[in-house]
Amino acid sequence: MPRVVRQFLRKVFHRPDRPDNVNDREGSRDKEQDVAVVMSCASSYRKDLTEVSAASIDISHPTKIAAPIAKSALQPPATPATDSTETETSTDADGVTVSLPVRLWDRAYNDLKREETDLVDVYEKILSRQLQDGLGSVVPESQPNTIAQNNSDARRHQMTQLIHAGLDKTAREATMKEGLGVAVNVILSVRDIISSAIQAMPQAALAWTGVCLTLELLANPVKATEANRKGIDYVAKRMDWYWNLSGNLLKDPPDHADKLSGVRHELENQIVDLYKVLLSYQVKSVCSYYCNRGLVLLRDVIKLDDWDADLRAIRDAEKCFRHDTQTYNAQQVTSHLEQLVGHAMSEKDQQCLKQLRLTDPRDDKARIERTKGGLLQDSYRWVLDNSDFQRWRDNPESRLLWIKGDPGKGKTMLLCGIINELDRDNSANACRRNVAYFFCQATDSRINNATAVLRGLIYLLIDRQPSLLPHVRSEYDRAGENLFQDANTWDALSRIFSNILRDPSLRTTDLIIDALDECVTDRPQLLDLIAQKSSGSSRVKWIVSSCNWPEIEQQLEPASQKARLSLELNAEAVVTAVNAYIRHKVDELAGKKHYDASTREAVHDYLSSHANDTFLWVSLVCHALADPKVQKWHTREKLRTFPPGLNSLYARMIDYIRDSVDSDLCKHILAVATIIRRPVSLGELTTLVEMPGGISNDRESLEKMIELCGSFLTLRDQTVYFVHQSA
């Protein structure tokens, strides 16, 4: 166990002055003290990760490889295993269960075969001849390749046959030459290693075949150069260690699968690259030996005399692998420390988080995507190639990106897509990066104010990085739940938020706030905070979105490192995105309504020519066309009732309500929906609006009433919402 981890655990769990007969009250107090120590130690020991990672593996010598950090640092390190039952297993393409090392060696061999097709083909012809007539047989030019090409299991059986034949032949020759030189001793020692490895795991034959055949070169030094012999000796002595690399380092406990899968995958790639270089050296050595024996198949295939460069390639691959291994071990240690912090969280910690949580922005994001019919990739992909976005993403000095545009232009879904891409990059590259976000909605009092924004961002930051919790606890322990609900809440949360952003342990962080124009309470102070904080730490970057409001632009002006991304100035990209959305919605309608080709084309053309680059307009029209009362033969006539542009469409919807029999009722419902501070349930609506007799308890009739309000209102989970703030 690395020294830093031992010190960490000793400091947390060792209590020399604690009596054996401790009572429950003392135990509870000790638990609280343990929690405090864990929380502080997790931060202080993070800086020593470099030392930990360096201590976890030494690639400079095959006997010094260490197992990965165990699931519990209190357990002793696991002993490297060669038995397949102790190693992670999977099923190969032929349905055969194989260990992780076998899978990676197979992958390396197949990759090498694709990249060096001619060389490996000659190698396999040599192996084919040895299978046919025994080792040492002369290989004719017409020799066919009989090594299994599409069955890894059959290929492994062939390699096993070759190894057994090679070990027998090497034993006989070594006995005849016993005492004649150091090379014979090397041959015997490597022969024993190969024999033990194959007995323990017959599936390892692919990795060892080349080593076994290169022993011929050591037994016949006149056939090999000094540089080639040194390389063979280097590889042969380290093969057992090479074989165990993946089993030792990539044995990952299940609870780490999500957090470390990206680094683990990259480390797998590095191991495969290393294995590929080793196999290439073995293959070249075997081919060189038979070339020196007159084999003409290799003529013009590859250069086989640059052995120093080939050995350097092996050492370079080891060096690259060492670097990635240290990254992997550092990630493991960080993950384990955070697990200790998480497991030690007290009831007060849990209570503090519950009081802090007003909403989980992840749930808000999922709800928004669901109610808008899902997130269409083609509707936001354009922004990833936008120069303003790329400057924000790639330039450390670009810390604030303001995405602005008129209502209905798709800003919210654009930000949903950006969040997904940032999270995806985070997972793929195993970055320890925080992504926290908040979606403002003016019609929902839970999420339409500046305090709610801060609570949501802080909640997600702590969820992503639990070691930040003490910043909240220090204030919560003094104020209790009043911290989040009294007149001073904004000031207290601003102070907490500032302390979190200044915390040296804070990872690189992206903060995203959607729809600043829908933050109806205390928006000016939220904008001031954004302008101030976005000019601070380079570890924290911001993306905000809003409508084109001059007051928002004015308050963001003091931010020193900002960029604007105007949807109106990127009209061509927005048009392409809206057209993709139109195709998607028309496909949905055609499937539901069974449009013929002519009707489908008419709907598509009308939407394309009248949308004015506005997602919301398309959504509202398609929602109306999807109404079961609109039969497919009414579609063209219905289309013509929708004027272009949001304002014209809203005016048309008002006319529709004004002309209906239930005009007065609809006006009352819309009036109530406009002035209430939060969305109301159907039941609450009946207490605010006088309904016609007999329908107050009739849910189906109440739902019909909401439908009568045109496309202004929508019903989700029996709660009434405006379709969009622009209404």
Short mmCIF file of C-alpha atoms in Angstrom, two decimals, residues 418-586:
data_model
loop_
_atom_site.label_atom_id
_atom_site.label_comp_id
_atom_site.label_asym_id
_atom_site.label_seq_id
_atom_site.Cartn_x
_atom_site.Cartn_y
_atom_site.Cartn_z
CA ILE A 418 -23.99 21.28 -25.16
CA ILE A 419 -24.39 19.77 -21.68
CA ASN A 420 -24.69 16.29 -23.18
CA GLU A 421 -21.54 16.81 -25.24
CA LEU A 422 -19.56 18.10 -22.25
CA ASP A 423 -20.69 15.12 -20.16
CA ARG A 424 -19.87 12.75 -23.02
CA ASP A 425 -16.38 14.22 -23.43
CA ASN A 426 -15.94 13.96 -19.67
CA SER A 427 -16.74 10.24 -19.70
CA ALA A 428 -14.78 9.41 -22.85
CA ASN A 429 -11.61 11.16 -21.68
CA ALA A 430 -12.06 10.25 -17.99
CA CYS A 431 -11.73 13.92 -17.10
CA ARG A 432 -12.34 14.82 -13.48
CA ARG A 433 -14.34 17.85 -14.58
CA ASN A 434 -17.47 19.38 -13.03
CA VAL A 435 -20.44 20.28 -15.24
CA ALA A 436 -23.18 22.11 -13.29
CA TYR A 437 -26.22 23.77 -14.83
CA PHE A 438 -29.61 25.34 -14.17
CA PHE A 439 -32.72 25.94 -16.29
CA CYS A 440 -34.79 29.02 -15.42
CA GLN A 441 -38.51 28.94 -16.18
CA ALA A 442 -40.58 32.04 -15.52
CA THR A 443 -43.82 30.11 -15.03
CA ASP A 444 -42.41 27.96 -12.21
CA SER A 445 -41.70 29.81 -8.95
CA ARG A 446 -39.28 27.08 -7.85
CA ILE A 447 -36.85 27.88 -10.63
CA ASN A 448 -37.48 31.49 -11.68
CA ASN A 449 -35.30 33.36 -9.17
CA ALA A 450 -31.62 34.06 -8.55
CA THR A 451 -31.49 32.21 -5.22
CA ALA A 452 -32.83 29.04 -6.84
CA VAL A 453 -30.11 29.28 -9.50
CA LEU A 454 -27.35 29.38 -6.87
CA ARG A 455 -28.91 26.53 -4.89
CA GLY A 456 -29.10 24.39 -8.02
CA LEU A 457 -25.51 25.08 -9.07
CA ILE A 458 -24.12 24.47 -5.56
CA TYR A 459 -26.15 21.26 -5.23
CA LEU A 460 -24.77 19.83 -8.48
CA LEU A 461 -21.20 20.90 -7.69
CA ILE A 462 -21.32 19.08 -4.35
CA ASP A 463 -22.93 16.05 -5.96
CA ARG A 464 -20.08 15.93 -8.50
CA GLN A 465 -17.37 16.74 -5.93
CA PRO A 466 -18.48 15.83 -2.36
CA SER A 467 -15.33 17.27 -0.79
CA LEU A 468 -16.85 20.74 -1.37
CA LEU A 469 -19.64 20.10 1.15
CA PRO A 470 -17.82 21.70 4.15
CA HIS A 471 -18.33 25.12 2.53
CA VAL A 472 -22.08 24.68 3.01
CA ARG A 473 -21.86 22.82 6.31
CA SER A 474 -19.89 25.59 8.00
CA GLU A 475 -22.79 28.00 7.38
CA TYR A 476 -25.56 25.41 7.84
CA ASP A 477 -24.29 24.37 11.28
CA ARG A 478 -24.78 27.95 12.47
CA ALA A 479 -28.07 28.81 10.76
CA GLY A 480 -29.85 25.51 10.14
CA GLU A 481 -32.58 25.44 7.50
CA ASN A 482 -32.98 29.24 7.78
CA LEU A 483 -29.79 29.45 5.73
CA PHE A 484 -31.88 28.64 2.65
CA GLN A 485 -35.08 30.56 3.34
CA ASP A 486 -34.59 33.82 5.24
CA ALA A 487 -34.04 37.37 4.01
CA ASN A 488 -30.26 36.91 3.92
CA THR A 489 -30.25 33.71 1.85
CA TRP A 490 -28.85 35.34 -1.30
CA ASP A 491 -25.91 36.88 0.58
CA ALA A 492 -25.12 33.64 2.41
CA LEU A 493 -25.32 31.52 -0.74
CA SER A 494 -23.22 34.04 -2.69
CA ARG A 495 -20.54 33.76 -0.02
CA ILE A 496 -20.68 29.95 -0.08
CA PHE A 497 -20.56 29.93 -3.88
CA SER A 498 -17.56 32.27 -3.92
CA ASN A 499 -15.71 30.09 -1.41
CA ILE A 500 -16.36 27.00 -3.54
CA LEU A 501 -14.99 28.72 -6.66
CA ARG A 502 -11.87 29.75 -4.71
CA ASP A 503 -11.30 26.27 -3.25
CA PRO A 504 -7.87 25.02 -4.48
CA SER A 505 -9.27 21.49 -4.76
CA LEU A 506 -12.08 22.55 -7.12
CA ARG A 507 -11.75 20.73 -10.40
CA THR A 508 -12.03 22.50 -13.72
CA THR A 509 -15.69 23.49 -13.84
CA ASP A 510 -18.27 24.46 -16.48
CA LEU A 511 -21.30 26.42 -15.20
CA ILE A 512 -24.31 26.72 -17.51
CA ILE A 513 -27.46 28.81 -16.93
CA ASP A 514 -30.32 28.76 -19.42
CA ALA A 515 -32.92 31.49 -19.98
CA LEU A 516 -31.66 34.38 -17.86
CA ASP A 517 -34.65 36.39 -19.13
CA GLU A 518 -36.89 33.90 -17.29
CA CYS A 519 -35.19 34.60 -13.96
CA VAL A 520 -37.89 37.03 -12.87
CA THR A 521 -36.78 37.61 -9.26
CA ASP A 522 -33.41 39.22 -8.47
CA ARG A 523 -32.07 38.83 -12.00
CA PRO A 524 -29.84 41.95 -11.73
CA GLN A 525 -27.89 40.55 -8.79
CA LEU A 526 -27.49 37.19 -10.54
CA LEU A 527 -26.10 38.97 -13.62
CA ASP A 528 -23.71 40.98 -11.45
CA LEU A 529 -22.45 37.77 -9.85
CA ILE A 530 -21.93 36.11 -13.25
CA ALA A 531 -20.03 39.13 -14.60
CA GLN A 532 -17.83 39.23 -11.51
CA LYS A 533 -17.08 35.51 -11.16
CA SER A 534 -16.51 34.91 -14.87
CA SER A 535 -13.62 37.37 -14.68
CA GLY A 536 -11.97 35.38 -11.89
CA SER A 537 -10.57 31.86 -11.84
CA SER A 538 -9.48 30.36 -15.16
CA ARG A 539 -10.62 26.97 -13.85
CA VAL A 540 -14.27 28.06 -14.05
CA LYS A 541 -16.04 28.73 -17.35
CA TRP A 542 -19.59 29.92 -17.95
CA ILE A 543 -22.25 29.55 -20.64
CA VAL A 544 -25.46 31.57 -20.28
CA SER A 545 -28.40 32.04 -22.63
CA SER A 546 -31.18 34.58 -22.93
CA CYS A 547 -33.33 36.56 -25.32
CA ASN A 548 -31.88 39.69 -26.92
CA TRP A 549 -32.56 41.98 -23.97
CA PRO A 550 -30.45 45.17 -23.74
CA GLU A 551 -30.52 45.16 -19.92
CA ILE A 552 -28.95 41.68 -19.85
CA GLU A 553 -26.24 42.76 -22.29
CA GLN A 554 -25.58 45.88 -20.22
CA GLN A 555 -25.12 43.94 -16.98
CA LEU A 556 -22.84 41.34 -18.57
CA GLU A 557 -20.68 44.09 -20.09
CA PRO A 558 -18.20 44.25 -17.14
CA ALA A 559 -17.18 40.62 -17.73
CA SER A 560 -13.68 40.90 -19.14
CA GLN A 561 -13.34 37.57 -20.94
CA LYS A 562 -16.64 37.04 -22.73
CA ALA A 563 -17.90 36.09 -26.17
CA ARG A 564 -21.33 36.46 -27.77
CA LEU A 565 -22.95 33.82 -29.91
CA SER A 566 -25.94 35.39 -31.65
CA LEU A 567 -28.42 33.00 -33.24
CA GLU A 568 -29.50 35.76 -35.62
CA LEU A 569 -25.90 36.16 -36.81
CA ASN A 570 -25.69 32.40 -37.31
CA ALA A 571 -28.92 32.27 -39.31
CA GLU A 572 -27.62 29.80 -41.88
CA ALA A 573 -26.72 27.23 -39.21
CA VAL A 574 -30.04 27.80 -37.43
CA VAL A 575 -31.94 27.32 -40.72
CA THR A 576 -30.19 23.99 -41.23
CA ALA A 577 -31.04 22.93 -37.68
CA VAL A 578 -34.70 23.98 -38.03
CA ASN A 579 -34.95 22.08 -41.32
CA ALA A 580 -33.61 18.96 -39.58
CA TYR A 581 -36.24 19.46 -36.88
CA ILE A 582 -38.96 19.87 -39.52
CA ARG A 583 -37.95 16.60 -41.20
CA HIS A 584 -38.07 14.87 -37.83
CA LYS A 585 -41.52 16.24 -36.94
CA VAL A 586 -42.93 15.47 -40.41
#
